[in-house]
């Protein structure tokens, strides 16, 4: 923990949220509390039509201080029912791959581009992605990961600002350095685990990308 983080924790402990030093107003809230506040905001969000059909907002979960973030497309049926990301069949495959490298889900952070389930698992619409993007951007800024593994084309196109039809097969495995929230983050697109459930042949490439991300994040030597 840095000296600044210790000071922030102490100020929070004695009940201060903000400190004024001369002309400068400092927020004494730590990123973890700000992330919780963001989640509360997301839970009330109705900026697009998906709020009318959702059971739960699936904000994201994991270690808010991790170096590795996973971003998928949108919650599916199980995720919508449980309010947790990647808990259905595709999620179980993702968890299995992480465990293969001795990494548990709670050591990384997992979220989606869109926080509410599109009806019948249809693709999220461009206006839904646009309405939800500020939540993802703020999550990335607060968590400040070293590396983001984009699971599938929607996550990669959104974070890398690529044209709508860009195929994942063309962009997977490449390391992109992108500035998000005022700092540089490495973004690696890879296949979506749901794709792997239908195409087991994609697994070696997925594992290569996952290993690369785990190495950059410091989970592997
Ligand atoms: N697919 C996704 O993209 N995200 C989930 O949370 C589950 C399935």
PDB file of N, CA, C and O in Angstrom, residues 110-139:
ATOM      1  N   UNK A 110     -13.744  -9.596 -13.577  1.00  0.00           N
ATOM      2  CA  UNK A 110     -14.489 -10.029 -14.760  1.00  0.00           C
ATOM      3  C   UNK A 110     -15.726  -9.157 -14.942  1.00  0.00           C
ATOM      4  O   UNK A 110     -16.503  -8.965 -13.999  1.00  0.00           O
ATOM      5  N   UNK A 111     -15.886  -8.624 -16.137  1.00  0.00           N
ATOM      6  CA  UNK A 111     -17.077  -7.817 -16.428  1.00  0.00           C
ATOM      7  C   UNK A 111     -17.459  -7.950 -17.907  1.00  0.00           C
ATOM      8  O   UNK A 111     -16.879  -8.781 -18.631  1.00  0.00           O
ATOM      9  N   UNK A 112     -18.415  -7.161 -18.328  1.00  0.00           N
ATOM     10  CA  UNK A 112     -18.892  -7.191 -19.719  1.00  0.00           C
ATOM     11  C   UNK A 112     -19.004  -5.776 -20.265  1.00  0.00           C
ATOM     12  O   UNK A 112     -19.097  -4.812 -19.497  1.00  0.00           O
ATOM     13  N   UNK A 113     -19.081  -5.674 -21.592  1.00  0.00           N
ATOM     14  CA  UNK A 113     -19.293  -4.375 -22.235  1.00  0.00           C
ATOM     15  C   UNK A 113     -20.653  -3.826 -21.826  1.00  0.00           C
ATOM     16  O   UNK A 113     -20.799  -2.661 -21.466  1.00  0.00           O
ATOM     17  N   UNK A 114     -21.664  -4.698 -21.863  1.00  0.00           N
ATOM     18  CA  UNK A 114     -23.035  -4.307 -21.542  1.00  0.00           C
ATOM     19  C   UNK A 114     -23.421  -5.004 -20.238  1.00  0.00           C
ATOM     20  O   UNK A 114     -23.167  -6.195 -20.069  1.00  0.00           O
ATOM     21  N   UNK A 115     -23.969  -4.260 -19.299  1.00  0.00           N
ATOM     22  CA  UNK A 115     -24.207  -4.812 -17.955  1.00  0.00           C
ATOM     23  C   UNK A 115     -25.580  -5.470 -17.777  1.00  0.00           C
ATOM     24  O   UNK A 115     -25.857  -6.016 -16.715  1.00  0.00           O
ATOM     25  N   UNK A 116     -26.432  -5.384 -18.783  1.00  0.00           N
ATOM     26  CA  UNK A 116     -27.764  -6.003 -18.684  1.00  0.00           C
ATOM     27  C   UNK A 116     -27.968  -6.966 -19.854  1.00  0.00           C
ATOM     28  O   UNK A 116     -27.472  -6.724 -20.958  1.00  0.00           O
ATOM     29  N   UNK A 117     -28.713  -8.038 -19.608  1.00  0.00           N
ATOM     30  CA  UNK A 117     -28.876  -9.080 -20.624  1.00  0.00           C
ATOM     31  C   UNK A 117     -29.754  -8.603 -21.797  1.00  0.00           C
ATOM     32  O   UNK A 117     -30.879  -8.164 -21.580  1.00  0.00           O
ATOM     33  N   UNK A 118     -29.256  -8.738 -23.021  1.00  0.00           N
ATOM     34  CA  UNK A 118     -30.128  -8.478 -24.168  1.00  0.00           C
ATOM     35  C   UNK A 118     -31.123  -9.641 -24.297  1.00  0.00           C
ATOM     36  O   UNK A 118     -30.727 -10.799 -24.154  1.00  0.00           O
ATOM     37  N   UNK A 119     -32.414  -9.358 -24.548  1.00  0.00           N
ATOM     38  CA  UNK A 119     -33.420 -10.419 -24.610  1.00  0.00           C
ATOM     39  C   UNK A 119     -33.002 -11.545 -25.558  1.00  0.00           C
ATOM     40  O   UNK A 119     -32.475 -11.278 -26.652  1.00  0.00           O
ATOM     41  N   UNK A 120     -33.229 -12.772 -25.159  1.00  0.00           N
ATOM     42  CA  UNK A 120     -32.873 -13.969 -25.935  1.00  0.00           C
ATOM     43  C   UNK A 120     -31.410 -14.018 -26.364  1.00  0.00           C
ATOM     44  O   UNK A 120     -31.085 -14.602 -27.405  1.00  0.00           O
ATOM     45  N   UNK A 121     -30.569 -13.373 -25.615  1.00  0.00           N
ATOM     46  CA  UNK A 121     -29.125 -13.345 -25.899  1.00  0.00           C
ATOM     47  C   UNK A 121     -28.776 -12.782 -27.269  1.00  0.00           C
ATOM     48  O   UNK A 121     -27.764 -13.164 -27.851  1.00  0.00           O
ATOM     49  N   UNK A 122     -29.619 -11.876 -27.766  1.00  0.00           N
ATOM     50  CA  UNK A 122     -29.260 -11.240 -29.041  1.00  0.00           C
ATOM     51  C   UNK A 122     -28.016 -10.380 -28.830  1.00  0.00           C
ATOM     52  O   UNK A 122     -27.627 -10.106 -27.695  1.00  0.00           O
ATOM     53  N   UNK A 123     -27.395  -9.969 -29.976  1.00  0.00           N
ATOM     54  CA  UNK A 123     -26.213  -9.101 -29.875  1.00  0.00           C
ATOM     55  C   UNK A 123     -26.618  -7.767 -29.238  1.00  0.00           C
ATOM     56  O   UNK A 123     -27.717  -7.257 -29.520  1.00  0.00           O
ATOM     57  N   UNK A 124     -25.739  -7.189 -28.429  1.00  0.00           N
ATOM     58  CA  UNK A 124     -26.069  -5.840 -27.935  1.00  0.00           C
ATOM     59  C   UNK A 124     -26.074  -4.842 -29.099  1.00  0.00           C
ATOM     60  O   UNK A 124     -25.231  -4.929 -30.000  1.00  0.00           O
ATOM     61  N   UNK A 125     -27.029  -3.911 -29.075  1.00  0.00           N
ATOM     62  CA  UNK A 125     -27.146  -2.919 -30.159  1.00  0.00           C
ATOM     63  C   UNK A 125     -26.134  -1.791 -29.938  1.00  0.00           C
ATOM     64  O   UNK A 125     -25.758  -1.526 -28.786  1.00  0.00           O
ATOM     65  N   UNK A 126     -25.718  -1.118 -31.034  1.00  0.00           N
ATOM     66  CA  UNK A 126     -24.728  -0.032 -30.875  1.00  0.00           C
ATOM     67  C   UNK A 126     -25.143   1.031 -29.859  1.00  0.00           C
ATOM     68  O   UNK A 126     -24.307   1.499 -29.082  1.00  0.00           O
ATOM     69  N   UNK A 127     -26.435   1.389 -29.812  1.00  0.00           N
ATOM     70  CA  UNK A 127     -26.833   2.435 -28.838  1.00  0.00           C
ATOM     71  C   UNK A 127     -26.794   1.906 -27.400  1.00  0.00           C
ATOM     72  O   UNK A 127     -26.562   2.677 -26.457  1.00  0.00           O
ATOM     73  N   UNK A 128     -26.991   0.602 -27.221  1.00  0.00           N
ATOM     74  CA  UNK A 128     -26.900   0.020 -25.872  1.00  0.00           C
ATOM     75  C   UNK A 128     -25.436   0.017 -25.408  1.00  0.00           C
ATOM     76  O   UNK A 128     -25.134   0.325 -24.249  1.00  0.00           O
ATOM     77  N   UNK A 129     -24.540  -0.337 -26.337  1.00  0.00           N
ATOM     78  CA  UNK A 129     -23.098  -0.334 -26.011  1.00  0.00           C
ATOM     79  C   UNK A 129     -22.655   1.083 -25.655  1.00  0.00           C
ATOM     80  O   UNK A 129     -21.949   1.303 -24.668  1.00  0.00           O
ATOM     81  N   UNK A 130     -23.126   2.047 -26.447  1.00  0.00           N
ATOM     82  CA  UNK A 130     -22.738   3.441 -26.219  1.00  0.00           C
ATOM     83  C   UNK A 130     -23.254   3.936 -24.860  1.00  0.00           C
ATOM     84  O   UNK A 130     -22.529   4.606 -24.113  1.00  0.00           O
ATOM     85  N   UNK A 131     -24.484   3.564 -24.527  1.00  0.00           N
ATOM     86  CA  UNK A 131     -25.067   4.016 -23.253  1.00  0.00           C
ATOM     87  C   UNK A 131     -24.325   3.410 -22.062  1.00  0.00           C
ATOM     88  O   UNK A 131     -24.190   4.030 -21.014  1.00  0.00           O
ATOM     89  N   UNK A 132     -23.836   2.187 -22.225  1.00  0.00           N
ATOM     90  CA  UNK A 132     -23.214   1.469 -21.108  1.00  0.00           C
ATOM     91  C   UNK A 132     -21.705   1.739 -21.002  1.00  0.00           C
ATOM     92  O   UNK A 132     -21.114   1.494 -19.950  1.00  0.00           O
ATOM     93  N   UNK A 133     -21.080   2.218 -22.069  1.00  0.00           N
ATOM     94  CA  UNK A 133     -19.621   2.341 -22.101  1.00  0.00           C
ATOM     95  C   UNK A 133     -19.028   3.167 -20.934  1.00  0.00           C
ATOM     96  O   UNK A 133     -17.981   2.788 -20.387  1.00  0.00           O
ATOM     97  N   UNK A 134     -19.686   4.270 -20.509  1.00  0.00           N
ATOM     98  CA  UNK A 134     -19.097   5.036 -19.396  1.00  0.00           C
ATOM     99  C   UNK A 134     -18.866   4.193 -18.138  1.00  0.00           C
ATOM    100  O   UNK A 134     -17.912   4.438 -17.397  1.00  0.00           O
ATOM    101  N   UNK A 135     -19.708   3.185 -17.904  1.00  0.00           N
ATOM    102  CA  UNK A 135     -19.487   2.312 -16.740  1.00  0.00           C
ATOM    103  C   UNK A 135     -18.201   1.507 -16.914  1.00  0.00           C
ATOM    104  O   UNK A 135     -17.392   1.404 -16.002  1.00  0.00           O
ATOM    105  N   UNK A 136     -18.014   0.944 -18.109  1.00  0.00           N
ATOM    106  CA  UNK A 136     -16.807   0.148 -18.362  1.00  0.00           C
ATOM    107  C   UNK A 136     -15.552   1.022 -18.278  1.00  0.00           C
ATOM    108  O   UNK A 136     -14.547   0.647 -17.663  1.00  0.00           O
ATOM    109  N   UNK A 137     -15.642   2.193 -18.873  1.00  0.00           N
ATOM    110  CA  UNK A 137     -14.493   3.105 -18.881  1.00  0.00           C
ATOM    111  C   UNK A 137     -14.082   3.468 -17.445  1.00  0.00           C
ATOM    112  O   UNK A 137     -12.895   3.440 -17.088  1.00  0.00           O
ATOM    113  N   UNK A 138     -15.078   3.752 -16.609  1.00  0.00           N
ATOM    114  CA  UNK A 138     -14.804   4.116 -15.211  1.00  0.00           C
ATOM    115  C   UNK A 138     -14.270   2.907 -14.431  1.00  0.00           C
ATOM    116  O   UNK A 138     -13.373   3.044 -13.594  1.00  0.00           O
ATOM    117  N   UNK A 139     -14.815   1.719 -14.731  1.00  0.00           N
ATOM    118  CA  UNK A 139     -14.295   0.508 -14.068  1.00  0.00           C
ATOM    119  C   UNK A 139     -12.812   0.339 -14.383  1.00  0.00           C
ATOM    120  O   UNK A 139     -12.005   0.066 -13.499  1.00  0.00           O
TER     121      UNK A 139
END
